[in-house]
Amino acid sequence: MRKIIHVDMDAFYASVEELDNPGLGGKAVIVGGSLEGRGVVSSASYEARRYGVRSAMPVSRARRLCPHGIFVEARIERYAEVSEQLLRIFKEYTPLVEPVSLDEAYLDVTGLEETLGDAGHIGRQIKKRIKDELGLIASVGIGPNKFLAKLASGLKKPDGFVVIKEEEREEFLTDLPVSKIIGVGRVTEKALYKMRIYTIGELRQRPLDELVENFGKWGNALYYLSRGIDESPVVAEWDPRSVSRSFTFERDVKDLLAIRRELYRLTEDVTGHLKDTGVKARTITVKIRYSNFKTITRSITIVPPTDLTEMVWRHVDTLLKEKVTLKDKAVRLVGVTLSNLAPAVTEEFEQLCLFKGLNTSLDEKLQRAADRITKKYGSGSLKKGLLLP
């Protein structure tokens, strides 16, 4: 039987801001990519959430809901730095660590009882170390699979610690609302309500063929998840053949600008990783997961390979606009993957670049200059027009 831990940092971006500026402690802190106009909230402290402020909400609406809130510009590089410190703690216990985003990860601790103690002991140790060493609060969930572990981590936020045992899984799920199933957004929830299904226990009573008839492949997943069954493995972090980042909206969104902004931030993240590791990418992939859990990917392969944020972004934006259907569809998750990697400098591609003329050279010079500025003065020193009001 597997033992999976899910660690989910509480109000991560806002908590890091409070860590770096203790004067923010206990206040309604709202972190956003752009603090004016059509900017979007990236994170909100629990004090701000009491006023209805949520991630992916327009900053303008957050200001109306919480006019006394303290609005702080997002510092992705700083959050990534703290995230790396978290990963180092996790990897002291197991190499099977799957980061989902900067603020959450799965750990497979199966079979470590004799050396490190049971999963509950390991989970409490990790939770304590995060607080003692980083000054941050995490919610920890433990279960026999990823679904139950993630469900457990979200049940008693903030500062939660919940264990779901194998023999308790069906009983534990029975009275929970169907919205607690990972992937059940407003669209699926509404469809289930029409079928008079309100709890996971009620969902469990429906036959597989009925769910598949109504929800397709997602119906198959609902059938097994309602029984607490999830066979998906914990996938270790690093695949040397690709670099991926994804973002799950707290609420399904239809706003194209909000979707583009998150994709741009992910593009900045993955291209930054390429520069740090000295590689460039030939293939660019955009992933979109709709509210009904249908997932599509669209890719393009380019020559020469690149690690330039703006070059990758042009292709990401084009793929989104020309290859992805968004009309009247709510989006749950977006992702960017760079693959087909090559060393940053090779003679083959230097020769190819000669045929691209002055414009490519100028593009690269401008991007490198921008990189030097942001490295010296911080990520907020230059702004993409997309992120401005």
mmCIF file of C-alpha atoms in Angstrom:
data_model
loop_
_atom_site.group_PDB
_atom_site.id
_atom_site.type_symbol
_atom_site.label_atom_id
_atom_site.label_comp_id
_atom_site.label_asym_id
_atom_site.label_seq_id
_atom_site.Cartn_x
_atom_site.Cartn_y
_atom_site.Cartn_z
ATOM 1 C CA MET A 1 0.000 0.000 0.000
ATOM 2 C CA ARG A 2 1.336 3.408 -1.010
ATOM 3 C CA LYS A 3 1.931 6.286 1.404
ATOM 4 C CA ILE A 4 1.657 9.704 -0.245
ATOM 5 C CA ILE A 5 2.187 13.109 1.366
ATOM 6 C CA HIS A 6 0.823 16.308 -0.174
ATOM 7 C CA VAL A 7 2.335 19.554 1.091
ATOM 8 C CA ASP A 8 0.436 22.735 0.261
ATOM 9 C CA MET A 9 1.825 26.062 1.432
ATOM 10 C CA ASP A 10 -0.779 28.381 2.934
ATOM 11 C CA ALA A 11 -1.244 31.674 1.000
ATOM 12 C CA PHE A 12 2.321 31.168 -0.234
ATOM 13 C CA TYR A 13 3.111 34.411 -2.082
ATOM 14 C CA ALA A 14 1.442 36.546 0.589
ATOM 15 C CA SER A 15 3.196 34.583 3.347
ATOM 16 C CA VAL A 16 6.613 35.147 1.745
ATOM 17 C CA GLU A 17 5.859 38.870 1.587
ATOM 18 C CA GLU A 18 4.970 38.802 5.302
ATOM 19 C CA LEU A 19 8.161 36.848 6.000
ATOM 20 C CA ASP A 20 10.276 39.506 4.279
ATOM 21 C CA ASN A 21 8.267 42.366 5.776
ATOM 22 C CA PRO A 22 7.036 41.373 9.268
ATOM 23 C CA GLY A 23 4.979 44.558 9.442
ATOM 24 C CA LEU A 24 2.508 42.906 7.060
ATOM 25 C CA GLY A 25 1.727 40.123 9.537
ATOM 26 C CA GLY A 26 -1.954 39.799 10.401
ATOM 27 C CA LYS A 27 -3.000 42.238 7.675
ATOM 28 C CA ALA A 28 -4.988 41.799 4.475
ATOM 29 C CA VAL A 29 -2.127 41.275 2.006
ATOM 30 C CA ILE A 30 -2.981 40.935 -1.681
ATOM 31 C CA VAL A 31 -0.264 39.970 -4.173
ATOM 32 C CA GLY A 32 -0.787 40.716 -7.860
ATOM 33 C CA GLY A 33 1.133 40.685 -11.119
ATOM 34 C CA SER A 34 0.018 44.238 -11.834
ATOM 35 C CA LEU A 35 -1.483 46.381 -9.115
ATOM 36 C CA GLU A 36 -3.578 48.657 -11.263
ATOM 37 C CA GLY A 37 -6.137 48.401 -14.019
ATOM 38 C CA ARG A 38 -6.715 44.867 -15.271
ATOM 39 C CA GLY A 39 -4.100 43.124 -13.151
ATOM 40 C CA VAL A 40 -4.968 39.770 -11.578
ATOM 41 C CA VAL A 41 -4.592 38.642 -7.947
ATOM 42 C CA SER A 42 -1.899 35.965 -7.594
ATOM 43 C CA SER A 43 -2.293 35.307 -3.864
ATOM 44 C CA ALA A 44 -4.209 36.671 -0.890
ATOM 45 C CA SER A 45 -3.599 36.282 2.823
ATOM 46 C CA TYR A 46 -6.336 34.643 4.871
ATOM 47 C CA GLU A 47 -7.192 38.048 6.318
ATOM 48 C CA ALA A 48 -7.897 39.285 2.767
ATOM 49 C CA ARG A 49 -9.859 36.143 1.911
ATOM 50 C CA ARG A 50 -12.334 36.977 4.668
ATOM 51 C CA TYR A 51 -13.454 39.844 2.434
ATOM 52 C CA GLY A 52 -13.938 37.564 -0.570
ATOM 53 C CA VAL A 53 -10.596 38.182 -2.286
ATOM 54 C CA ARG A 54 -9.440 35.153 -4.301
ATOM 55 C CA SER A 55 -6.641 34.184 -6.705
ATOM 56 C CA ALA A 56 -7.231 35.031 -10.402
ATOM 57 C CA MET A 57 -9.657 37.796 -9.390
ATOM 58 C CA PRO A 58 -9.110 41.175 -11.116
ATOM 59 C CA VAL A 59 -7.178 43.532 -8.854
ATOM 60 C CA SER A 60 -9.835 46.184 -9.443
ATOM 61 C CA ARG A 61 -12.481 43.922 -7.889
ATOM 62 C CA ALA A 62 -10.158 43.016 -5.003
ATOM 63 C CA ARG A 63 -9.782 46.736 -4.251
ATOM 64 C CA ARG A 64 -13.551 47.125 -4.092
ATOM 65 C CA LEU A 65 -13.942 44.121 -1.794
ATOM 66 C CA CYS A 66 -11.018 45.025 0.440
ATOM 67 C CA PRO A 67 -10.202 48.746 0.048
ATOM 68 C CA HIS A 68 -8.025 48.737 3.171
ATOM 69 C CA GLY A 69 -5.927 45.810 1.874
ATOM 70 C CA ILE A 70 -2.190 46.094 1.319
ATOM 71 C CA PHE A 71 -1.469 45.452 -2.365
ATOM 72 C CA VAL A 72 1.989 44.079 -3.166
ATOM 73 C CA GLU A 73 3.539 43.417 -6.565
ATOM 74 C CA ALA A 74 4.429 39.760 -7.168
ATOM 75 C CA ARG A 75 8.131 38.792 -6.966
ATOM 76 C CA ILE A 76 8.237 35.442 -8.758
ATOM 77 C CA GLU A 77 12.017 35.101 -8.460
ATOM 78 C CA ARG A 78 11.789 35.393 -4.674
ATOM 79 C CA TYR A 79 8.978 32.847 -4.459
ATOM 80 C CA ALA A 80 10.944 30.465 -6.681
ATOM 81 C CA GLU A 81 13.939 30.855 -4.364
ATOM 82 C CA VAL A 82 11.852 29.864 -1.334
ATOM 83 C CA SER A 83 10.290 27.025 -3.338
ATOM 84 C CA GLU A 84 13.762 25.615 -3.984
ATOM 85 C CA GLN A 85 14.404 25.641 -0.229
ATOM 86 C CA LEU A 86 11.196 23.660 0.253
ATOM 87 C CA LEU A 87 12.257 21.097 -2.333
ATOM 88 C CA ARG A 88 15.595 20.630 -0.604
ATOM 89 C CA ILE A 89 13.755 19.749 2.617
ATOM 90 C CA PHE A 90 11.453 17.308 0.808
ATOM 91 C CA LYS A 91 14.332 15.548 -0.936
ATOM 92 C CA GLU A 92 16.042 14.823 2.370
ATOM 93 C CA TYR A 93 13.225 12.316 2.948
ATOM 94 C CA THR A 94 12.603 10.841 -0.518
ATOM 95 C CA PRO A 95 13.781 11.325 -4.112
ATOM 96 C CA LEU A 96 10.183 10.794 -5.264
ATOM 97 C CA VAL A 97 9.088 14.425 -5.104
ATOM 98 C CA GLU A 98 6.643 15.830 -7.659
ATOM 99 C CA PRO A 99 6.339 19.637 -7.568
ATOM 100 C CA VAL A 100 2.923 20.715 -8.818
ATOM 101 C CA SER A 101 3.686 24.423 -8.568
ATOM 102 C CA LEU A 102 5.934 26.691 -6.522
ATOM 103 C CA ASP A 103 3.791 26.130 -3.433
ATOM 104 C CA GLU A 104 2.767 22.474 -3.479
ATOM 105 C CA ALA A 105 4.268 19.038 -4.033
ATOM 106 C CA TYR A 106 3.603 15.323 -3.660
ATOM 107 C CA LEU A 107 6.049 13.014 -1.862
ATOM 108 C CA ASP A 108 5.965 9.222 -2.116
ATOM 109 C CA VAL A 109 7.270 7.855 1.208
ATOM 110 C CA THR A 110 6.173 4.256 0.657
ATOM 111 C CA GLY A 111 8.426 1.719 2.374
ATOM 112 C CA LEU A 112 10.316 4.212 4.537
ATOM 113 C CA GLU A 113 8.764 3.148 7.861
ATOM 114 C CA GLU A 114 11.826 1.281 9.148
ATOM 115 C CA THR A 115 14.292 4.051 8.355
ATOM 116 C CA LEU A 116 12.329 7.305 8.777
ATOM 117 C CA GLY A 117 9.136 6.313 10.566
ATOM 118 C CA ASP A 118 5.578 6.158 9.281
ATOM 119 C CA ALA A 119 4.088 8.704 6.877
ATOM 120 C CA GLY A 120 2.433 10.628 9.707
ATOM 121 C CA HIS A 121 5.749 11.054 11.507
ATOM 122 C CA ILE A 122 7.488 12.169 8.309
ATOM 123 C CA GLY A 123 4.676 14.596 7.498
ATOM 124 C CA ARG A 124 4.828 16.213 10.933
ATOM 125 C CA GLN A 125 8.617 16.503 10.712
ATOM 126 C CA ILE A 126 8.387 18.231 7.332
ATOM 127 C CA LYS A 127 5.669 20.580 8.559
ATOM 128 C CA LYS A 128 7.734 21.518 11.626
ATOM 129 C CA ARG A 129 10.905 22.065 9.593
ATOM 130 C CA ILE A 130 9.108 24.362 7.164
ATOM 131 C CA LYS A 131 7.962 26.486 10.096
ATOM 132 C CA ASP A 132 11.264 26.396 12.007
ATOM 133 C CA GLU A 133 13.664 26.791 9.076
ATOM 134 C CA LEU A 134 11.665 28.935 6.646
ATOM 135 C CA GLY A 135 9.190 30.677 8.926
ATOM 136 C CA LEU A 136 6.233 29.556 6.803
ATOM 137 C CA ILE A 137 3.052 27.580 7.435
ATOM 138 C CA ALA A 138 2.110 24.502 5.415
ATOM 139 C CA SER A 139 -0.931 22.260 5.336
ATOM 140 C CA VAL A 140 -0.086 18.564 5.031
ATOM 141 C CA GLY A 141 -2.314 15.757 3.818
ATOM 142 C CA ILE A 142 -1.469 12.053 3.903
ATOM 143 C CA GLY A 143 -3.257 9.253 2.101
ATOM 144 C CA PRO A 144 -2.838 6.018 0.128
ATOM 145 C CA ASN A 145 -2.838 7.950 -3.169
ATOM 146 C CA LYS A 146 -2.389 11.439 -4.618
ATOM 147 C CA PHE A 147 -6.104 12.246 -4.772
ATOM 148 C CA LEU A 148 -6.730 11.515 -1.103
ATOM 149 C CA ALA A 149 -3.490 13.183 0.026
ATOM 150 C CA LYS A 150 -4.370 16.414 -1.796
ATOM 151 C CA LEU A 151 -7.932 16.279 -0.531
ATOM 152 C CA ALA A 152 -6.631 15.837 3.023
ATOM 153 C CA SER A 153 -4.257 18.812 2.802
ATOM 154 C CA GLY A 154 -7.106 21.139 1.896
ATOM 155 C CA LEU A 155 -9.605 20.101 4.554
ATOM 156 C CA LYS A 156 -8.289 22.065 7.539
ATOM 157 C CA LYS A 157 -6.428 25.018 6.056
ATOM 158 C CA PRO A 158 -4.530 26.953 7.195
ATOM 159 C CA ASP A 159 -1.926 24.993 9.172
ATOM 160 C CA GLY A 160 -3.791 21.729 8.649
ATOM 161 C CA PHE A 161 -2.661 18.145 9.155
ATOM 162 C CA VAL A 162 -5.032 15.363 8.041
ATOM 163 C CA VAL A 163 -4.423 11.636 7.511
ATOM 164 C CA ILE A 164 -6.803 9.470 5.474
ATOM 165 C CA LYS A 165 -6.205 5.757 6.042
ATOM 166 C CA GLU A 166 -6.773 3.140 3.355
ATOM 167 C CA GLU A 167 -9.535 1.397 5.291
ATOM 168 C CA GLU A 168 -11.300 4.715 5.980
ATOM 169 C CA ARG A 169 -11.296 6.190 2.493
ATOM 170 C CA GLU A 170 -14.904 5.481 1.432
ATOM 171 C CA GLU A 171 -16.351 6.437 4.810
ATOM 172 C CA PHE A 172 -14.220 9.588 4.841
ATOM 173 C CA LEU A 173 -15.496 10.657 1.410
ATOM 174 C CA THR A 174 -19.178 9.798 1.820
ATOM 175 C CA ASP A 175 -20.563 13.082 3.176
ATOM 176 C CA LEU A 176 -18.190 15.463 1.394
ATOM 177 C CA PRO A 177 -19.642 17.631 -1.411
ATOM 178 C CA VAL A 178 -18.782 16.548 -4.961
ATOM 179 C CA SER A 179 -16.868 19.818 -5.384
ATOM 180 C CA LYS A 180 -14.139 18.320 -3.160
ATOM 181 C CA ILE A 181 -13.157 15.945 -5.978
ATOM 182 C CA ILE A 182 -10.105 17.371 -7.721
ATOM 183 C CA GLY A 183 -11.209 18.496 -11.175
ATOM 184 C CA VAL A 184 -14.881 19.056 -10.382
ATOM 185 C CA GLY A 185 -15.417 22.696 -11.277
ATOM 186 C CA ARG A 186 -18.609 24.672 -11.612
ATOM 187 C CA VAL A 187 -19.641 23.074 -14.924
ATOM 188 C CA THR A 188 -19.294 19.479 -13.691
ATOM 189 C CA GLU A 189 -20.797 20.390 -10.330
ATOM 190 C CA LYS A 190 -23.857 21.895 -12.024
ATOM 191 C CA ALA A 191 -24.263 18.800 -14.224
ATOM 192 C CA LEU A 192 -24.059 16.529 -11.165
ATOM 193 C CA TYR A 193 -26.638 18.639 -9.338
ATOM 194 C CA LYS A 194 -29.019 18.165 -12.262
ATOM 195 C CA MET A 195 -28.611 14.418 -11.698
ATOM 196 C CA ARG A 196 -29.428 14.996 -7.989
ATOM 197 C CA ILE A 197 -25.874 14.122 -6.995
ATOM 198 C CA TYR A 198 -24.627 16.423 -4.245
ATOM 199 C CA THR A 199 -22.207 14.332 -2.173
ATOM 200 C CA ILE A 200 -19.404 11.948 -3.036
ATOM 201 C CA GLY A 201 -21.393 9.173 -1.386
ATOM 202 C CA GLU A 202 -24.324 9.833 -3.744
ATOM 203 C CA LEU A 203 -21.941 9.848 -6.694
ATOM 204 C CA ARG A 204 -20.594 6.467 -5.604
ATOM 205 C CA GLN A 205 -24.087 4.959 -5.904
ATOM 206 C CA ARG A 206 -24.286 5.663 -9.644
ATOM 207 C CA PRO A 207 -23.172 2.932 -12.088
ATOM 208 C CA LEU A 208 -20.094 3.402 -14.250
ATOM 209 C CA ASP A 209 -21.993 3.314 -17.557
ATOM 210 C CA GLU A 210 -24.301 6.147 -16.442
ATOM 211 C CA LEU A 211 -21.361 8.373 -15.522
ATOM 212 C CA VAL A 212 -19.498 7.609 -18.755
ATOM 213 C CA GLU A 213 -22.661 8.324 -20.756
ATOM 214 C CA ASN A 214 -22.973 11.747 -19.134
ATOM 215 C CA PHE A 215 -19.315 12.749 -18.778
ATOM 216 C CA GLY A 216 -17.300 10.627 -21.207
ATOM 217 C CA LYS A 217 -13.806 9.681 -19.987
ATOM 218 C CA TRP A 218 -14.209 12.027 -17.052
ATOM 219 C CA GLY A 219 -17.130 9.860 -15.926
ATOM 220 C CA ASN A 220 -14.731 6.939 -15.594
ATOM 221 C CA ALA A 221 -12.466 9.043 -13.370
ATOM 222 C CA LEU A 222 -15.425 10.200 -11.264
ATOM 223 C CA TYR A 223 -16.473 6.587 -10.687
ATOM 224 C CA TYR A 224 -13.092 5.606 -9.257
ATOM 225 C CA LEU A 225 -12.345 8.853 -7.428
ATOM 226 C CA SER A 226 -15.675 8.604 -5.595
ATOM 227 C CA ARG A 227 -14.289 5.339 -4.201
ATOM 228 C CA GLY A 228 -10.990 6.946 -3.245
ATOM 229 C CA ILE A 229 -9.143 5.063 -5.997
ATOM 230 C CA ASP A 230 -6.291 6.832 -7.822
ATOM 231 C CA GLU A 231 -3.388 4.937 -9.370
ATOM 232 C CA SER A 232 -1.484 7.949 -10.734
ATOM 233 C CA PRO A 233 2.194 7.803 -9.706
ATOM 234 C CA VAL A 234 4.298 10.480 -8.065
ATOM 235 C CA VAL A 235 6.540 11.637 -10.908
ATOM 236 C CA ALA A 236 9.958 12.907 -9.824
ATOM 237 C CA GLU A 237 10.732 16.526 -10.622
ATOM 238 C CA TRP A 238 13.449 16.597 -13.246
ATOM 239 C CA ASP A 239 13.130 15.363 -16.799
ATOM 240 C CA PRO A 240 16.330 16.441 -18.605
ATOM 241 C CA ARG A 241 14.455 16.370 -21.917
ATOM 242 C CA SER A 242 11.921 19.045 -21.010
ATOM 243 C CA VAL A 243 10.988 21.876 -18.659
ATOM 244 C CA SER A 244 7.333 22.329 -17.688
ATOM 245 C CA ARG A 245 5.347 24.724 -15.558
ATOM 246 C CA SER A 246 1.597 24.876 -14.994
ATOM 247 C CA PHE A 247 -0.891 26.966 -13.063
ATOM 248 C CA THR A 248 -4.316 25.948 -11.759
ATOM 249 C CA PHE A 249 -6.808 28.780 -11.363
ATOM 250 C CA GLU A 250 -8.587 28.820 -8.022
ATOM 251 C CA ARG A 251 -11.819 29.284 -9.996
ATOM 252 C CA ASP A 252 -12.444 28.375 -13.635
ATOM 253 C CA VAL A 253 -11.916 31.435 -15.870
ATOM 254 C CA LYS A 254 -13.087 32.611 -19.287
ATOM 255 C CA ASP A 255 -11.169 35.905 -19.330
ATOM 256 C CA LEU A 256 -8.662 35.664 -22.200
ATOM 257 C CA LEU A 257 -6.462 38.380 -20.704
ATOM 258 C CA ALA A 258 -6.186 36.512 -17.386
ATOM 259 C CA ILE A 259 -5.280 33.324 -19.267
ATOM 260 C CA ARG A 260 -2.651 35.126 -21.373
ATOM 261 C CA ARG A 261 -1.133 36.761 -18.292
ATOM 262 C CA GLU A 262 -0.692 33.436 -16.519
ATOM 263 C CA LEU A 263 0.801 31.885 -19.660
ATOM 264 C CA TYR A 264 3.249 34.775 -19.911
ATOM 265 C CA ARG A 265 4.344 34.312 -16.293
ATOM 266 C CA LEU A 266 4.847 30.597 -16.942
ATOM 267 C CA THR A 267 6.857 31.486 -20.053
ATOM 268 C CA GLU A 268 9.098 33.739 -17.961
ATOM 269 C CA ASP A 269 9.560 30.900 -15.481
ATOM 270 C CA VAL A 270 10.491 28.168 -17.981
ATOM 271 C CA THR A 271 12.800 30.376 -20.051
ATOM 272 C CA GLY A 272 14.498 31.535 -16.862
ATOM 273 C CA HIS A 273 15.140 27.886 -16.034
ATOM 274 C CA LEU A 274 16.649 27.329 -19.488
ATOM 275 C CA LYS A 275 19.054 30.237 -18.997
ATOM 276 C CA ASP A 276 20.050 28.956 -15.551
ATOM 277 C CA THR A 277 20.831 25.469 -16.912
ATOM 278 C CA GLY A 278 22.515 26.579 -20.142
ATOM 279 C CA VAL A 279 20.136 25.010 -22.656
ATOM 280 C CA LYS A 280 17.728 26.166 -25.359
ATOM 281 C CA ALA A 281 14.477 24.646 -26.574
ATOM 282 C CA ARG A 282 13.360 23.640 -30.053
ATOM 283 C CA THR A 283 9.769 22.615 -29.199
ATOM 284 C CA ILE A 284 7.197 24.803 -27.434
ATOM 285 C CA THR A 285 3.968 23.302 -26.087
ATOM 286 C CA VAL A 286 0.910 24.994 -24.608
ATOM 287 C CA LYS A 287 -1.460 23.003 -22.389
ATOM 288 C CA ILE A 288 -5.047 23.999 -21.636
ATOM 289 C CA ARG A 289 -7.340 22.084 -19.283
ATOM 290 C CA TYR A 290 -11.000 23.043 -19.466
ATOM 291 C CA SER A 291 -13.474 23.019 -16.582
ATOM 292 C CA ASN A 292 -14.782 19.612 -17.737
ATOM 293 C CA PHE A 293 -11.230 18.270 -17.268
ATOM 294 C CA LYS A 294 -10.667 17.828 -21.013
ATOM 295 C CA THR A 295 -7.012 18.642 -21.692
ATOM 296 C CA ILE A 296 -5.509 19.720 -25.001
ATOM 297 C CA THR A 297 -1.919 20.465 -26.017
ATOM 298 C CA ARG A 298 -0.637 22.396 -29.023
ATOM 299 C CA SER A 299 3.023 22.455 -30.074
ATOM 300 C CA ILE A 300 5.407 24.061 -32.520
ATOM 301 C CA THR A 301 9.048 23.227 -33.307
ATOM 302 C CA ILE A 302 11.348 26.111 -34.220
ATOM 303 C CA VAL A 303 14.833 26.599 -35.678
ATOM 304 C CA PRO A 304 17.126 27.768 -34.178
ATOM 305 C CA PRO A 305 16.362 26.775 -30.572
ATOM 306 C CA THR A 306 15.896 29.614 -28.100
ATOM 307 C CA ASP A 307 15.869 30.531 -24.431
ATOM 308 C CA LEU A 308 14.517 34.038 -25.089
ATOM 309 C CA THR A 309 11.353 34.845 -23.181
ATOM 310 C CA GLU A 310 9.864 37.071 -25.882
ATOM 311 C CA MET A 311 10.616 34.595 -28.665
ATOM 312 C CA VAL A 312 8.945 31.758 -26.771
ATOM 313 C CA TRP A 313 6.051 34.011 -25.788
ATOM 314 C CA ARG A 314 5.281 34.915 -29.407
ATOM 315 C CA HIS A 315 4.826 31.244 -30.203
ATOM 316 C CA VAL A 316 2.866 30.535 -26.996
ATOM 317 C CA ASP A 317 0.515 33.431 -27.741
ATOM 318 C CA THR A 318 0.110 32.376 -31.377
ATOM 319 C CA LEU A 319 -0.666 28.782 -30.390
ATOM 320 C CA LEU A 320 -3.252 30.038 -27.911
ATOM 321 C CA LYS A 321 -4.963 32.377 -30.368
ATOM 322 C CA GLU A 322 -4.848 30.197 -33.490
ATOM 323 C CA LYS A 323 -4.910 26.606 -32.241
ATOM 324 C CA VAL A 324 -7.001 26.681 -29.042
ATOM 325 C CA THR A 325 -10.773 27.127 -28.819
ATOM 326 C CA LEU A 326 -11.665 29.337 -25.860
ATOM 327 C CA LYS A 327 -15.027 30.786 -26.881
ATOM 328 C CA ASP A 328 -17.592 30.143 -24.134
ATOM 329 C CA LYS A 329 -15.235 27.631 -22.477
ATOM 330 C CA ALA A 330 -14.013 27.960 -18.911
ATOM 331 C CA VAL A 331 -10.352 27.133 -18.292
ATOM 332 C CA ARG A 332 -9.098 25.395 -15.168
ATOM 333 C CA LEU A 333 -5.353 25.005 -15.838
ATOM 334 C CA VAL A 334 -2.737 26.384 -18.225
ATOM 335 C CA GLY A 335 0.780 25.114 -18.824
ATOM 336 C CA VAL A 336 3.911 25.705 -20.893
ATOM 337 C CA THR A 337 6.466 23.008 -21.749
ATOM 338 C CA LEU A 338 9.803 23.522 -23.495
ATOM 339 C CA SER A 339 11.374 20.361 -24.901
ATOM 340 C CA ASN A 340 13.740 19.001 -27.555
ATOM 341 C CA LEU A 341 16.530 20.774 -25.681
ATOM 342 C CA ALA A 342 19.982 21.655 -27.009
ATOM 343 C CA PRO A 343 23.119 23.210 -25.488
ATOM 344 C CA ALA A 344 22.889 26.986 -25.396
ATOM 345 C CA VAL A 345 25.686 27.416 -27.944
ATOM 346 C CA THR A 346 26.448 24.948 -30.727
ATOM 347 C CA GLU A 347 28.295 25.565 -33.965
ATOM 348 C CA GLU A 348 25.404 24.084 -35.971
ATOM 349 C CA PHE A 349 22.884 26.592 -34.713
ATOM 350 C CA GLU A 350 25.302 29.517 -34.698
ATOM 351 C CA GLN A 351 25.671 28.895 -38.432
ATOM 352 C CA LEU A 352 21.905 28.720 -38.865
ATOM 353 C CA CYS A 353 21.540 32.007 -37.030
ATOM 354 C CA LEU A 354 23.715 33.734 -39.622
ATOM 355 C CA PHE A 355 20.931 33.236 -42.142
ATOM 356 C CA LYS A 356 18.358 34.910 -39.901
ATOM 357 C CA GLY A 357 19.871 38.337 -40.429
ATOM 358 C CA LEU A 358 20.116 41.423 -38.236
ATOM 359 C CA ASN A 359 16.627 41.198 -36.704
ATOM 360 C CA THR A 360 17.324 37.942 -34.867
ATOM 361 C CA SER A 361 20.614 39.333 -33.578
ATOM 362 C CA LEU A 362 18.892 42.522 -32.423
ATOM 363 C CA ASP A 363 16.113 40.538 -30.736
ATOM 364 C CA GLU A 364 18.677 38.551 -28.823
ATOM 365 C CA LYS A 365 20.677 41.621 -27.828
ATOM 366 C CA LEU A 366 17.547 43.332 -26.522
ATOM 367 C CA GLN A 367 16.480 40.264 -24.557
ATOM 368 C CA ARG A 368 19.954 39.728 -23.081
ATOM 369 C CA ALA A 369 20.052 43.391 -22.058
ATOM 370 C CA ALA A 370 16.645 42.996 -20.401
ATOM 371 C CA ASP A 371 17.908 39.895 -18.587
ATOM 372 C CA ARG A 372 20.888 41.827 -17.224
ATOM 373 C CA ILE A 373 18.633 44.631 -15.986
ATOM 374 C CA THR A 374 16.212 42.308 -14.193
ATOM 375 C CA LYS A 375 19.067 40.306 -12.716
ATOM 376 C CA LYS A 376 20.665 43.467 -11.324
ATOM 377 C CA TYR A 377 17.574 45.419 -10.259
ATOM 378 C CA GLY A 378 14.976 42.699 -9.683
ATOM 379 C CA SER A 379 12.050 41.183 -11.563
ATOM 380 C CA GLY A 380 9.903 44.313 -11.201
ATOM 381 C CA SER A 381 12.395 46.638 -12.905
ATOM 382 C CA LEU A 382 11.053 45.883 -16.398
ATOM 383 C CA LYS A 383 7.444 45.094 -17.234
ATOM 384 C CA LYS A 384 5.818 43.408 -20.182
ATOM 385 C CA GLY A 385 3.065 45.598 -21.637
ATOM 386 C CA LEU A 386 0.662 42.678 -21.201
ATOM 387 C CA LEU A 387 1.101 42.949 -17.421
ATOM 388 C CA LEU A 388 0.453 46.687 -17.281
ATOM 389 C CA PRO A 389 -2.964 48.310 -16.818
#
